[in-house]
Every structure is written in structure tokens, then in C-alpha cells.
Coordinates of C-alpha atoms and ligand atoms in Angstrom, one line a residue:
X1 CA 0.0 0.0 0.0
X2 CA 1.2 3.0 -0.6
X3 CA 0.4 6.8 -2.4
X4 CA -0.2 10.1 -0.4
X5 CA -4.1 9.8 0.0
X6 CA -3.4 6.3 1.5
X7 CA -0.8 8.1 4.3
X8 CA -3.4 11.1 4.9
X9 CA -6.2 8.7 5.3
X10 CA -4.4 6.7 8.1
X11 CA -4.4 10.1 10.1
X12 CA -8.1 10.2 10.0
X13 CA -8.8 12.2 6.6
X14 CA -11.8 14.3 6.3
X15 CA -13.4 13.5 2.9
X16 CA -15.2 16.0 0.8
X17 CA -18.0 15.3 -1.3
X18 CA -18.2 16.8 -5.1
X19 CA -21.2 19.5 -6.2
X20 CA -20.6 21.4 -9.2
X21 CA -17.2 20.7 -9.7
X22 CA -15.7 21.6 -6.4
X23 CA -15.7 19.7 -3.0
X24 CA -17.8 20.3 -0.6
X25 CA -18.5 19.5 3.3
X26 CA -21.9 18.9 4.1
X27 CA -23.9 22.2 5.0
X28 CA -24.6 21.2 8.4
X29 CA -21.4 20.0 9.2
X30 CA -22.1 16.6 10.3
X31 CA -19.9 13.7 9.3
X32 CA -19.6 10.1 9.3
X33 CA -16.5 7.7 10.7
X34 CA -15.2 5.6 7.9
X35 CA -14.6 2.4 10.1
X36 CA -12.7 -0.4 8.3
X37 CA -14.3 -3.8 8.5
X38 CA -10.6 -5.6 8.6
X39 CA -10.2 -4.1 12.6
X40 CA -13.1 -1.8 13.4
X41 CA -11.0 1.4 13.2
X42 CA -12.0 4.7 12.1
X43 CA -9.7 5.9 9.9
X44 CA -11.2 9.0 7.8
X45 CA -15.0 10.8 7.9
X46 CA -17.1 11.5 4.8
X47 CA -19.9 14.2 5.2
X48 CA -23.2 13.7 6.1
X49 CA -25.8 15.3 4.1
X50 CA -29.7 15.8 4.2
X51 CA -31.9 17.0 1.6
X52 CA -30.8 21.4 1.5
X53 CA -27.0 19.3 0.1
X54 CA -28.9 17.1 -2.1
X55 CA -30.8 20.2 -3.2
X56 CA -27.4 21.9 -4.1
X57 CA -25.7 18.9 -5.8
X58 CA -29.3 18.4 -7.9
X59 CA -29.4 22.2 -8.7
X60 CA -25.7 21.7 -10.2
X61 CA -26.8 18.5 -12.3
X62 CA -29.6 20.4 -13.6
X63 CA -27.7 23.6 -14.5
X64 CA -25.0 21.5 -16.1
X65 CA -27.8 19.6 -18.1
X66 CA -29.7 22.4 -19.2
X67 CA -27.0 25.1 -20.4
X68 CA -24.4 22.5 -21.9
X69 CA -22.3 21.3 -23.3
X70 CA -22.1 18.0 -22.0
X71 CA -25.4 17.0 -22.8
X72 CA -24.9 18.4 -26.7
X73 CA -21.5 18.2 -27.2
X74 CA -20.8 15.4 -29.7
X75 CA -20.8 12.0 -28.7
X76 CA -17.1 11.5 -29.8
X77 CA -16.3 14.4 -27.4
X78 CA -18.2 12.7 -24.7
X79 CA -16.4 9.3 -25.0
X80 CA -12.7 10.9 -25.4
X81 CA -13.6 12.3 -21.9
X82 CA -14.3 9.0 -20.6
X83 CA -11.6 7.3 -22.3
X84 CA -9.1 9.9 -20.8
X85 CA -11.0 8.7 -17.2
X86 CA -10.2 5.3 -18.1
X87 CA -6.4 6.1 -18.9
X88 CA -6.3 8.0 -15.3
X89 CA -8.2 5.4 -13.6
X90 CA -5.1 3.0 -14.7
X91 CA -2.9 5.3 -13.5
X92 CA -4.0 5.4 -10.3
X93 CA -4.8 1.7 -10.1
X94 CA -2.8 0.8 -7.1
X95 CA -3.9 4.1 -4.9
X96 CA -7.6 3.1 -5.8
X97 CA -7.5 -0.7 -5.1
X98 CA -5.9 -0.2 -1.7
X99 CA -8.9 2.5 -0.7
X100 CA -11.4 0.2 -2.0
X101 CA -10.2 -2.5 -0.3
X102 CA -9.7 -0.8 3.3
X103 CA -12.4 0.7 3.0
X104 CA -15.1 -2.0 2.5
X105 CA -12.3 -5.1 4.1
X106 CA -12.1 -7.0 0.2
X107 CA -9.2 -9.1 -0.2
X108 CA -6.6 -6.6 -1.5
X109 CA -6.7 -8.8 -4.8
X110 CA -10.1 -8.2 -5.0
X111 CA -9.8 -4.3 -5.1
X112 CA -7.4 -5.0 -8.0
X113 CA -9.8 -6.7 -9.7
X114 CA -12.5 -4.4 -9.1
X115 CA -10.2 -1.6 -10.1
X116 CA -9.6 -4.2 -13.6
X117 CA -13.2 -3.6 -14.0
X118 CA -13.8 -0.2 -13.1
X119 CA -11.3 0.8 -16.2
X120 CA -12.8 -1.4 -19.0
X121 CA -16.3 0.2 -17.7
X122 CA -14.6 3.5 -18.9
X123 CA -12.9 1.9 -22.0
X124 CA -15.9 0.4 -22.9
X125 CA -18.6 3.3 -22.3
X126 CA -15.8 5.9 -24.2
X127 CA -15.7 3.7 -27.1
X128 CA -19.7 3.4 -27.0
X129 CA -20.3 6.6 -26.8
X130 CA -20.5 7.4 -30.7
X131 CA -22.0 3.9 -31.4
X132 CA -25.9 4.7 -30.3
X133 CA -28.0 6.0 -33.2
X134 CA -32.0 5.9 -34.0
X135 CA -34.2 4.4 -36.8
X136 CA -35.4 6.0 -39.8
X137 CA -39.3 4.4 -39.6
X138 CA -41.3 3.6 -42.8
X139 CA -44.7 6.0 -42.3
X140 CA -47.1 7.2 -44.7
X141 CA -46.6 8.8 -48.0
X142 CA -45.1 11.8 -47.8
X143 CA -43.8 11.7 -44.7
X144 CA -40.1 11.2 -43.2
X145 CA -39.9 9.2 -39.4
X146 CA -36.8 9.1 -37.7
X147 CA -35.9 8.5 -33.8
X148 CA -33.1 9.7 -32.1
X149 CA -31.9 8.3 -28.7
X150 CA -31.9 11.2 -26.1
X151 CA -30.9 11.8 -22.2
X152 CA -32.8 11.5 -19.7
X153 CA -31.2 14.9 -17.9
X154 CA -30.3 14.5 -14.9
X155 CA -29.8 11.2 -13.2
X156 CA -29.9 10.1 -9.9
X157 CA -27.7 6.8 -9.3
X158 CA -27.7 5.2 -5.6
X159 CA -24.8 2.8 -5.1
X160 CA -24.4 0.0 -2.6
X161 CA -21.2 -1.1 -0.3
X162 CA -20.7 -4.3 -2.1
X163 CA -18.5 -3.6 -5.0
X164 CA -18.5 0.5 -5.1
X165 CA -16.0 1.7 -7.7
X166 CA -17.5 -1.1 -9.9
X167 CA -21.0 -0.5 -9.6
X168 CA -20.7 3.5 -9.6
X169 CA -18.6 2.9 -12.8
X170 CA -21.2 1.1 -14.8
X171 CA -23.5 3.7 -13.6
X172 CA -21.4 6.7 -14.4
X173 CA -20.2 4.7 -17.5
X174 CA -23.2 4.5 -19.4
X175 CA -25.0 7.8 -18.1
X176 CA -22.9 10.2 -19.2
X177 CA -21.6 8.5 -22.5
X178 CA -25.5 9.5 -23.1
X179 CA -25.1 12.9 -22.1
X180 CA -27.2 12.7 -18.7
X181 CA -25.8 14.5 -15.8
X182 CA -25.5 13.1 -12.4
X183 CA -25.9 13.2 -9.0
X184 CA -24.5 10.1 -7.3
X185 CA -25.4 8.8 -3.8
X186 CA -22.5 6.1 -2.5
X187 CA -23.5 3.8 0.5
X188 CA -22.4 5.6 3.8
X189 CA -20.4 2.3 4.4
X190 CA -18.0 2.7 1.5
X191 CA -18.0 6.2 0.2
X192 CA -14.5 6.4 -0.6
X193 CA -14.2 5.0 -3.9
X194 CA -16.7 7.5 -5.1
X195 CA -15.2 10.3 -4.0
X196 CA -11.8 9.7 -5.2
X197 CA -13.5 8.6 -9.0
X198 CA -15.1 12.0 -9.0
X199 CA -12.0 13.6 -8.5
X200 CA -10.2 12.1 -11.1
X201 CA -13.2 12.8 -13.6
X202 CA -12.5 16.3 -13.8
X203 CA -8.9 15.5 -14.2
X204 CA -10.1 13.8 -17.2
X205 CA -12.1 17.1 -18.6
X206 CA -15.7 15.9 -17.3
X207 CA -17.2 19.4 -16.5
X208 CA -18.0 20.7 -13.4
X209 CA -21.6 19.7 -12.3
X210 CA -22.1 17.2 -14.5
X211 CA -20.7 14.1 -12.1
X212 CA -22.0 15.8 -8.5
X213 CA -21.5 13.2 -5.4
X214 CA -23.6 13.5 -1.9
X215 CA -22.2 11.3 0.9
X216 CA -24.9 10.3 3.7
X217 CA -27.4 7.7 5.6
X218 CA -30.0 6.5 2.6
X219 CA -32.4 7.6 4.9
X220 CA -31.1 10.9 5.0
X221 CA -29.7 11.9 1.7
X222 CA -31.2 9.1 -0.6
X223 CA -34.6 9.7 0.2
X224 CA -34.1 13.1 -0.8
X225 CA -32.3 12.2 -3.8
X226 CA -35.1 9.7 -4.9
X227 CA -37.9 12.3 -4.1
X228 CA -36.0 15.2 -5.7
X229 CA -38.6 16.6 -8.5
X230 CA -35.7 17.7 -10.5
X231 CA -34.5 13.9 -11.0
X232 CA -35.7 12.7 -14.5
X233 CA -34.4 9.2 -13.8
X234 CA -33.5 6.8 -10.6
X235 CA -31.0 3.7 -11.0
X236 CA -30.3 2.0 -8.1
X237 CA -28.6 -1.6 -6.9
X238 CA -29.2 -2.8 -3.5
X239 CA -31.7 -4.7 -1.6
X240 CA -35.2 -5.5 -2.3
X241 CA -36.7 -3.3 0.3
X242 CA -35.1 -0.4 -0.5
X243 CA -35.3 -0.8 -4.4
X244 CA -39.2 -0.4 -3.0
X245 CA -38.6 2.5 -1.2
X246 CA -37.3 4.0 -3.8
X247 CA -39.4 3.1 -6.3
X248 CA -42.2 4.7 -4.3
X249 CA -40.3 8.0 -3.7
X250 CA -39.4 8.2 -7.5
X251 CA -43.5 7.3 -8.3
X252 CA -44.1 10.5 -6.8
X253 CA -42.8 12.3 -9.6
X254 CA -43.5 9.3 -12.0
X255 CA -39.9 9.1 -12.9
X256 CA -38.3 5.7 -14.8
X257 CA -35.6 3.7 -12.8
X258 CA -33.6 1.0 -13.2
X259 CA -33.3 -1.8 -10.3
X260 CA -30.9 -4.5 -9.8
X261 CA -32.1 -5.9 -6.5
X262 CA -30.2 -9.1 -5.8
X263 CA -30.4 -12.6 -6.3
X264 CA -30.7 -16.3 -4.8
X265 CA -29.0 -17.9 -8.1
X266 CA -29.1 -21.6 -9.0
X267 CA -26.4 -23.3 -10.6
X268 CA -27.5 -26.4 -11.3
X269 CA -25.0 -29.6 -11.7
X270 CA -26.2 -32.6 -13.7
X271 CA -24.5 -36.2 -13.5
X272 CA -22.3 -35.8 -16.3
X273 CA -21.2 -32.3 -15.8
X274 CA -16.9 -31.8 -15.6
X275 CA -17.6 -31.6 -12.0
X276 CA -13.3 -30.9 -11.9
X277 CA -13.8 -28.0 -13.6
X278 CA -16.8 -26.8 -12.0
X279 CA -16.1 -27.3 -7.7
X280 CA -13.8 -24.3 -8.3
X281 CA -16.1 -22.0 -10.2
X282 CA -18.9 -23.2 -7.4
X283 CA -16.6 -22.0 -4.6
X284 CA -15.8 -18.8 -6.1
X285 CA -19.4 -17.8 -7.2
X286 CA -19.8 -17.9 -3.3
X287 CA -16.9 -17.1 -1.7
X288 CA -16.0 -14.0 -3.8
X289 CA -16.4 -10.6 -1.8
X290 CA -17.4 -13.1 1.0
X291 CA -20.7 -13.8 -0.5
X292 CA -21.7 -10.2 -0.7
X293 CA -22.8 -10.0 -4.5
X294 CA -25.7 -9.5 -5.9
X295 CA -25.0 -12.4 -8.4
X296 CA -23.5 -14.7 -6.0
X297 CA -24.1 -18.2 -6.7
X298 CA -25.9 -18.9 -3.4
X299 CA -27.9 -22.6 -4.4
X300 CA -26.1 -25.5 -5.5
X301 CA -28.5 -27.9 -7.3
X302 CA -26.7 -31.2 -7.7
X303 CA -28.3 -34.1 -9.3
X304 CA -29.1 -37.0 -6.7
X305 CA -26.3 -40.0 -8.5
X306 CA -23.7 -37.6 -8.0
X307 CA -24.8 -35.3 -5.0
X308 CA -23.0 -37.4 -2.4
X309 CA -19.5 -37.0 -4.3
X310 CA -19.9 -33.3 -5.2
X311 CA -21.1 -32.8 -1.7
X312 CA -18.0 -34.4 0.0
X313 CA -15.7 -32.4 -2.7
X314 CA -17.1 -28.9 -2.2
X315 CA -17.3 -29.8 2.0
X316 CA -13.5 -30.5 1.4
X317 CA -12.5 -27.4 -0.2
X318 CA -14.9 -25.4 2.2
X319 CA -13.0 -26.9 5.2
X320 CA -9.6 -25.2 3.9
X321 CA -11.2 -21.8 3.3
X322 CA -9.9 -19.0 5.8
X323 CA -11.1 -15.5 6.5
X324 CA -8.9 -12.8 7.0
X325 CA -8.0 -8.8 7.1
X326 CA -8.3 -7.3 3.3
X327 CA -4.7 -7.1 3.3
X328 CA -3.8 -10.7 4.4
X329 CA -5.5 -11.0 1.1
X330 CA -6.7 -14.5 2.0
X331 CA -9.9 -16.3 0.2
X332 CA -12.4 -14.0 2.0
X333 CA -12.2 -10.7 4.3
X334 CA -14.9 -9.6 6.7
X335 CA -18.2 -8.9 5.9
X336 CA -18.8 -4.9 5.0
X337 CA -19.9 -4.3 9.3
X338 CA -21.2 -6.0 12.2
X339 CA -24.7 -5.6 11.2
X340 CA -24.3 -7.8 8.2
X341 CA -22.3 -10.5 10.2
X342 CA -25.3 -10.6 12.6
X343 CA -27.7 -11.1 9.9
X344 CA -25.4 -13.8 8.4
X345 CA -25.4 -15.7 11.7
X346 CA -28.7 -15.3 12.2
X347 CA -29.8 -16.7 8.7
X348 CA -27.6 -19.7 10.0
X349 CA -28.7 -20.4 12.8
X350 CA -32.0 -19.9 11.4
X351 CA -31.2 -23.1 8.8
X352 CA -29.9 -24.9 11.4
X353 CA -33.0 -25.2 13.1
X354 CA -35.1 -25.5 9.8
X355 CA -33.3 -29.0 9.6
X356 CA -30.5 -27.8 7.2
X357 CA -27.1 -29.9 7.8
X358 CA -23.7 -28.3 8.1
X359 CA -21.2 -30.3 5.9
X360 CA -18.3 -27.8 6.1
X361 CA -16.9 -24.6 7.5
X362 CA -14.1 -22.5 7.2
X363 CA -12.1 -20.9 9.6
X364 CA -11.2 -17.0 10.6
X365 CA -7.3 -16.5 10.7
X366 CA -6.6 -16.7 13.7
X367 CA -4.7 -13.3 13.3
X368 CA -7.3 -11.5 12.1
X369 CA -8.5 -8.3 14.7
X370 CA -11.2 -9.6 17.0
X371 CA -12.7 -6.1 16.5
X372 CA -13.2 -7.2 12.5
X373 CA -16.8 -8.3 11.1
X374 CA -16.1 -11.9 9.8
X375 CA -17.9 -14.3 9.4
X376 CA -17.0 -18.1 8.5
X377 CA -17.6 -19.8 4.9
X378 CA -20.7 -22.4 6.1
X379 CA -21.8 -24.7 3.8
X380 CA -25.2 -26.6 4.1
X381 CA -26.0 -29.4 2.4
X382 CA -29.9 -31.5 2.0
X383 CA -31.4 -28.0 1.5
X384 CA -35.2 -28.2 1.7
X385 CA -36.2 -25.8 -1.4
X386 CA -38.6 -24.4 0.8
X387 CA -36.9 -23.0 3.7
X388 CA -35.5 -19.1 4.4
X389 CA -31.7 -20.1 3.7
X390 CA -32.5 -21.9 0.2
X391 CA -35.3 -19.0 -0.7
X392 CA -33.5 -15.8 0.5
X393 CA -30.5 -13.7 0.1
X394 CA -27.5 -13.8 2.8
X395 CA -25.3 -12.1 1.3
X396 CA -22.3 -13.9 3.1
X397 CA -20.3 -17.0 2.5
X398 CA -22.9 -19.6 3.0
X399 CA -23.9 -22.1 0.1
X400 CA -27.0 -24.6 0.4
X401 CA -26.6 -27.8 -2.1
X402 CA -30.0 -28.9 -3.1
X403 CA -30.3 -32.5 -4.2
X404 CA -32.4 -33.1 -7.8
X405 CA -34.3 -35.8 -9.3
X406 CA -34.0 -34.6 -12.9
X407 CA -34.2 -31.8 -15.7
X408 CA -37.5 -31.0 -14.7
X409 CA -37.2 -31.0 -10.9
X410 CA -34.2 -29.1 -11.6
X411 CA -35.7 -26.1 -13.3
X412 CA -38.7 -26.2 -11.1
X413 CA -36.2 -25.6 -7.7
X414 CA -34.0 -23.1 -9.3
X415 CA -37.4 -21.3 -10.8
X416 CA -38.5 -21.7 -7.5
X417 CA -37.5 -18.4 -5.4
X418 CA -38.7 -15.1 -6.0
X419 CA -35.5 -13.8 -7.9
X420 CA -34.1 -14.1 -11.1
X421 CA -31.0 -12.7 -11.6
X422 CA -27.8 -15.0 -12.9
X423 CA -27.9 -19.0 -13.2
X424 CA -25.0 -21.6 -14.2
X425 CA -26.1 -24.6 -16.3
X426 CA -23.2 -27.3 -16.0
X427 CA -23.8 -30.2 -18.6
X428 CA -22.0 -32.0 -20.9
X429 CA -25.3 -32.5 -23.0
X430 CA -25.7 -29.8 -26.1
X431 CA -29.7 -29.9 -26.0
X432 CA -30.3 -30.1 -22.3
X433 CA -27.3 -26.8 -22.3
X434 CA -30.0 -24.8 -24.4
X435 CA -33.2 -26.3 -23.0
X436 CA -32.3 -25.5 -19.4
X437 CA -30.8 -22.2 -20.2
X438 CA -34.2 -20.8 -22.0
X439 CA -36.5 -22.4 -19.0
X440 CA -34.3 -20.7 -16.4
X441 CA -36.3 -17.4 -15.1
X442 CA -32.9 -15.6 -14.9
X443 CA -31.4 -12.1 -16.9
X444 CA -28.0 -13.9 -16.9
X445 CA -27.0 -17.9 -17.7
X446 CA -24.1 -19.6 -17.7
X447 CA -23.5 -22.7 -19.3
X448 CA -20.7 -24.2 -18.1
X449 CA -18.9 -21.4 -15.8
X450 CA -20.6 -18.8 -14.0
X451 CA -19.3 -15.3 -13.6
X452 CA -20.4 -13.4 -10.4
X453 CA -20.8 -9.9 -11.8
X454 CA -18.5 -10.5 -14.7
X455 CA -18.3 -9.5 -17.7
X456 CA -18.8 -5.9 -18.1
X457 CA -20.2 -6.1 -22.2
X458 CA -22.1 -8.4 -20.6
X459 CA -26.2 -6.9 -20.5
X460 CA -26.9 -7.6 -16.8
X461 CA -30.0 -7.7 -14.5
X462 CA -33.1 -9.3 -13.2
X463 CA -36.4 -10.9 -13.5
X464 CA -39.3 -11.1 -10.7
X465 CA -37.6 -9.4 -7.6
X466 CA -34.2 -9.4 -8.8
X467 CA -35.4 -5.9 -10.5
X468 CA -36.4 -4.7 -14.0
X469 CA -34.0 -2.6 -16.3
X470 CA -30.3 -3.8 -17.8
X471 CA -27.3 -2.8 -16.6
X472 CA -23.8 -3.0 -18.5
X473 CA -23.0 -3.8 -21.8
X474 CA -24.6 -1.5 -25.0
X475 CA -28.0 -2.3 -23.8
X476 CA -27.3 0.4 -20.2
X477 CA -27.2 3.1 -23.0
X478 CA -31.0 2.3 -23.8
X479 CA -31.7 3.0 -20.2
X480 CA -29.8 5.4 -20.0
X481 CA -31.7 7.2 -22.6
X482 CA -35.1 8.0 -24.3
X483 CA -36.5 7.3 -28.0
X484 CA -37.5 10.3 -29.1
X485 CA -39.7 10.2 -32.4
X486 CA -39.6 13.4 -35.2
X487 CA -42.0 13.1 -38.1
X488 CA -41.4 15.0 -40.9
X489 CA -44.7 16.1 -43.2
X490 CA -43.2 17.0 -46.6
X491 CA -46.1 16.6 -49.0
Ligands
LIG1 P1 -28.0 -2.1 3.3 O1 -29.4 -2.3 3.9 O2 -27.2 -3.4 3.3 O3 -27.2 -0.9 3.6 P2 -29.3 -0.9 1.0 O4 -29.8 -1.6 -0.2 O5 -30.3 -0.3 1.9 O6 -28.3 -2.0 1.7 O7 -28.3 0.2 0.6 C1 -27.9 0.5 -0.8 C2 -27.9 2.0 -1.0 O8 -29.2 2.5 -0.8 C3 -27.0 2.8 -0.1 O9 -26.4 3.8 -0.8 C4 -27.9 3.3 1.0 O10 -27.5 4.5 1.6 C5 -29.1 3.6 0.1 N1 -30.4 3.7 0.8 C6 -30.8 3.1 1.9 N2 -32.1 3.4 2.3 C7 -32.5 4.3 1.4 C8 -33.7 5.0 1.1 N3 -34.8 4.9 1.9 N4 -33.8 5.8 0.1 C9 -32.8 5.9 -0.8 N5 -31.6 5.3 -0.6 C10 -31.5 4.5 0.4

């Protein structure tokens, strides 16, 4: 670790958050410790706004919006901006990685890896930017129709703790490269990311205004932001309840949102899967940012001839996992604070007493700070479909493995929750790959590998309550943006 922000941070930096280009306290003065998950330190504070800062920061987006240029600059210009932000971003790669990483407790590979990401969002979204044009429409006799795809204005984008840089980059990716401005709310848990990103998007030539950030309690400042009248659009990823919440404040003003709210995903292993090549990829899909992603693969469906082996192989590997500080960078860190780990151990012990049986658990190092958040890898195995641990979200390192009769049972259990979001299909069958993968009620499938929240080109989000819009990829520019239709009467 290393880089000055890292040293001034370690003496309990005081964070600034960005409106119209410059940063900012909070008006009130009120701030919020940034504790690190790893040891339960306070090491910096972010400020803590309420709706007169959200106010400002909207204003700013709005302004920006309305008197240009971003929004009518040419799209080239646009993604040359964002490419430059992708060229800084790798600059700064290692300074950014270790903040992420110390500041949500992710194995310090991890916050490379997110960092990895956070660039191609930029590389992808600058080369995009140019790439989005309308139809010309056949219409009656003597007229011309044409569309043309058009910003929102100003967009509001509410970001969880989980992977911050990532998910703010997607967001801020695909917005602007549309022309929207923004005013972006990070999760009071792990702000820093944000901040820093915002910085280095001036650097990069983005205007002032037009990439605003508000730090604060969602209660506090994302209420505001979600009710804010001068919003045109909401995207938000989190949890279920408060993709409602928000949802409900953004009704009021009947704006358009995008959710991405989470996930209990299936992958589903039949008898002549390469189960060698899968135990890995079924480990990692739940053990990756200790189980706290949207798209982690949280069911294991194994098909009954082979369940017992597969079982006893992923118990084994389980047994060896070990938690540890971020920068032990060991197969998991802590979970993002202590009221996570409680829920995590409550949903346990919860399963336990629903008749769930543990087969495996890892261990915490033992030289990990007993002031740290962890939480052990548990896995369960003779799931009933039916109870809390194999129907909801953890969000922590605990798998269930599901036993199946065949093809049919096996799309029925993973169908059987009320989210939709990834699945992996591991078969060595062509027809059953393709069959499975369309009856699957999920915005993602794998066949054959699985990618918790990879794959940036990759269209992303979910059915039922895993949400409703698409993130990533070319398809985020379409929500990003409206279809706006000009008819042209030239008899
Ligand atoms: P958690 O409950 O684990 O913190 P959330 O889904 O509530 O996860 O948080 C994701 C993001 O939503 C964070 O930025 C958080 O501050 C924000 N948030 C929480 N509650 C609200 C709310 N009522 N309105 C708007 N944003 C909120």
C-alpha cells in the first residue's frame, strides 16, 4: 500500500464530497466515521448530508444539463472524456484498489480486480459513446420518421457497499456517454471509492456539475435524492426493500428507474457435468467478496447419483477456506460491518433449526483483529427448497446444495424463489445446455462457468424481484436514454 491519500487517510482524513465541480462539506457539518471492516478502526469521515445538500448537488446537475455542453457536445467528445477517465483510472490503479479494499475489508486482490473492471467500464462506455444511433421508420406517403436516442437529464444513481467503484462505474459509465448528468449517492459504508473517482473525472475534462456526489445515511440523503422533482431518472442496486422505497419515492414524480435488486441464483449440476472444472467456479461464485454479490451463486443444485460426491468435494474445499483482514489478502475478508455479520449468523442459525445440515466450515485467521466483522464460509447441504436459507438472500459466504431428481425438478427448484438474476447450467449435453438455459427465469445464464458480476459487455440484470431494467453492456445506454420520435410532413 502506498500513495499520499493512502498516508493522509491513516491520520483520519476528512473526505469532501463533489457538487458542481468543487468539493464540498456537508452544510450542516455533520460527518460520518469511515470504520474499516478488517479491525473496526475509524480511519477517515465522509460528510453527512440531508436533503438542503442534495438540493445543491441536484441544482448543479440540472444547471449542467440544461445550459451544456455535456449533454450536446458530440458523442465523440463525450467518450474521449471517458476514455481519458479510463487512462487515469489506470494510472492510479494501485492508490484506488488499496482505498477500496480498506475501506469496504475486500481481499486486496479483489480491489485490483474491481479496479480491472472499473477501467474497462470507462474503456468500454468511451468507445460506445458514438456507437448509439436511432431508426429511420417507414410511415405514410409523404412523410419522413426518424428517432433519435436522447438523455434522460439528470440522473440520480444510488450505489451499494458491495463492489463501489464497480457498480458507480457502470452507472457513471453509461449515463454520461449518453449525455445525462449526475448526482450520485454512494452507500455511507464505503463512500470512498466515489469520491476519489469524481475527482479524477475532472482531471479527465468531465465538466463541473455534470458528475455531482452526496455522501450520507440512505435515509437521509437518498430519500431526498429519490424524491428530488428535478430527477428525471433513478438507478439503483441494493436490496429488495429499498429498491421499494425507492421506487415509491421516485413514483411520486412518476420518474423511470432502473433496479438491480439481488439474487438467490441456481447453478444447477447434472451427472455428467466436468464436475473438476466446476467445484472451483462453485466455490468462487460464493466465496468472492465473501458472498456479498448480488450475483452470487448462493444454491447449488446437484443431481441426486452424484450429489453425495460433489457434496463431499465442495465440503473439502470449504473446510480449507480461511477468512482474513483485506490485506492478508486471504480467500475471503470480513463482511462490509457488524450488522451484516449478525444477519449472516442469524440466517444460519436460522437453517440450522429448519433441519439444514452443516457439511463444512471454514475458519477466521486466527490473526485476524477480533474487532473485525467476519464471518466463517458455512456450507449446508440436504437443503429443503422451501426454507428461508434456500429462498432468501445472505449475502455472506454460505452455500446450500440442493439435491435433484431430474431436468424438470431441476428447473422447477431453481425457478422456485422469487428472484431471477444469474444461473449456471453445468452439462455436458448440447440440447439439455439450451433447453435448461431458456426455462431458467434468470437475466443472466451460464453454461458451463458462471461469472459473479463479470463481464462488463455483458447486459446484466433481473427478473421477478431481482429488478427490471439492464445494466452494462450496449444495452445500459438504452436506459440510459429515451427514444424520441420526429415526423417530418413533406407533401
Ligand atoms: P443495506 O441495507 O445493506 O445498507 P441498501 O440496499 O439499503 O443496503 O443500501 C444501498 C444503498 O441505498 C446505499 O447507498 C444506501 O445508503 C441507500 N439507501 C438506503 N435506504 C434508502 C432510502 N430509503 N432511500 C434511498 N436510498 C437508500
Amino acid at each position: 500500500m502506498g500513495g499520499p491519500l493512502l498516508n493522509t487517510i491513516a491520520q483520519g482524513h476528512a473526505f469532501m464530497q463533489f457538487v458542481d465541480g468543487r468539493a464540498v462539506d456537508a452544510l450542516s457539518g455533520e460527518r460520518i466515521d469511515v470504520i474499516c471492516p478488517s479491525d473496526g478502526a475509524v480511519f477517515a469521515s465522509i460528510p453527512a448530508s440531508g436533503a438542503a445538500d442534495v438540493d445543491r448537488a441536484v441544482k448543479s446537475a440540472r444547471k449542467a444539463f440544461d445550459e451544456g455542453p455535456w449533454s450536446t457536445m458530440p458523442a465523440v467528445e463525450r467518450g474521449r472524456c471517458l476514455t481519458r477517465l479510463y487512462q487515469i483510472v489506470e494510472k492510479n490503479a494501485d492508490e484506488l484498489a488499496a482505498l477500496e479494499s480498506r475501506d469496504t475489508g475486500k481481499p486486496a486482490r479483489q480491489g485490483r480486480a474491481d479496479v480491472t473492471a472499473t477501467m474497462r467500464y470507462y474503456e468500454f462506455y468511451g468507445g460506445a459513446a458514438d456507437k448509439v444511433h436511432g431508426d429511420t421508420i417507414p410511415f405514410l406517403e409523404g412523410y419522413t420518421a426518424l428517432t433519435l436516442r436522447e438523455p434522460h437529464g439528470v440522473v440520480a444513481g444510488i450505489i451499494p457497499w458491495n463492489y463501489p467503484m464497480q457498480i458507480l462505474s457502470r452507472v457513471v459509465g453509461a449515463a454520461l456517454a449518453m449525455g445525462n448528468t449526475l448526482v450520485v449517492k454512494p452507500a455511507e459504508d464505503a463512500s470512498l471509492s466515489t469520491i476519489r473517482i469524481a475527482e479524477l473525472a475532472l482531471e479527465a475534462g468531465v465538466p463541473p456539475g455534470v458528475f455531482n456526489v452526496i455522501t450520507g445515511y440512505g435515509r437521509d440523503a437518498g430519500a431526498a435524492l429519490s424524491a428530488h422533482s428535478e430527477i428525471d431518472y433513478v438507478t439503483f442496486t441494493g436490496s429488495p426493500l429499498t429498491g421499494t422505497a425507492i421506487q415509491q419515492a421516485a413514483a411520486v414524480n412518476n420518474r423511470g428507474v432502473t433496479m438491480e435488486l439481488g439474487g438467490k441464483s441456481p447453478q444447477i449440476v447434472f451427472a455428467d457435468a466436468d464436475i473438476e472444472a466446476a467445484l472451483p467456479v462453485l466455490i468462487n461464485a460464493i466465496i468472492q467478496n465473501g458472498g456479498q454479490t448480488c450475483s452470487a451463486g448462493s444454491r447449488v443444485l446437484i443431481e441426486r447419483p452424484i450429489y453425495e460426491q460433489v457434496a463431499a468435494a465442495l465440503a473439502e474445499r470449504f473446510s480449507r477456506l480461511v477468512a482474513g483482514p483485506h490485506y492478508a489478502d486471504l480467500d475471503l475478508g470480513p463482511l462490509i460491518n457488524g450488522r451484516q455479520r449478525d444477519r449472516v449468523a442469524n440466517m444460519v442459525a436460522a437453517a440450522q433449526e429448519a433441519g439444514a445440515q452443516v457439511l463444512a466450515q471454514g475458519t477466521i485467521d486466527p490473526a485476524a483483529p477480533s474487532s473485525g466483522c467476519y464471518h466463517a464460509p458455512v456450507l449446508f447441504g440436504s437443503v429443503d427448497p422451501s426454507i428461508q436459507l434456500a429462498q432468501e438472500e445472505v449475502f455472506g459466504p454460505v452455500l446450500a446444495l440442493l439435491p435433484f431428481d431430474n431436468e424438470q425438478d431441476a428447473v422447477r427448484i431453481a425457478n422456485s424463489t422469487e428472484f431471477g438474476l444469474v444461473a449456471g447450467v453445468w452439462t455436458r449435453d448440447g440440447a439439455r445446455q439450451h433447453r435448461v438455459a431458456k426455462r431458467v427465469r434468470a437475466g443472466q445464464v451460464f453454461v458451463n462457468g458462471y461469472g459473479a458480476g463479470g463481464g462488463i459487455e455483458l447486459p446484466f440484470g433481473g427478473f421477478k424481484k431481482s429488478g427490471h431494467g439492464r445494466e452494462k453492456g450496449f444495452e445500459a445506454l438504452f436506459d440510459m436514454s429515451a427514444t424520441k420520435t420526429i415526423v417530418f410532413n413533406h407533401q
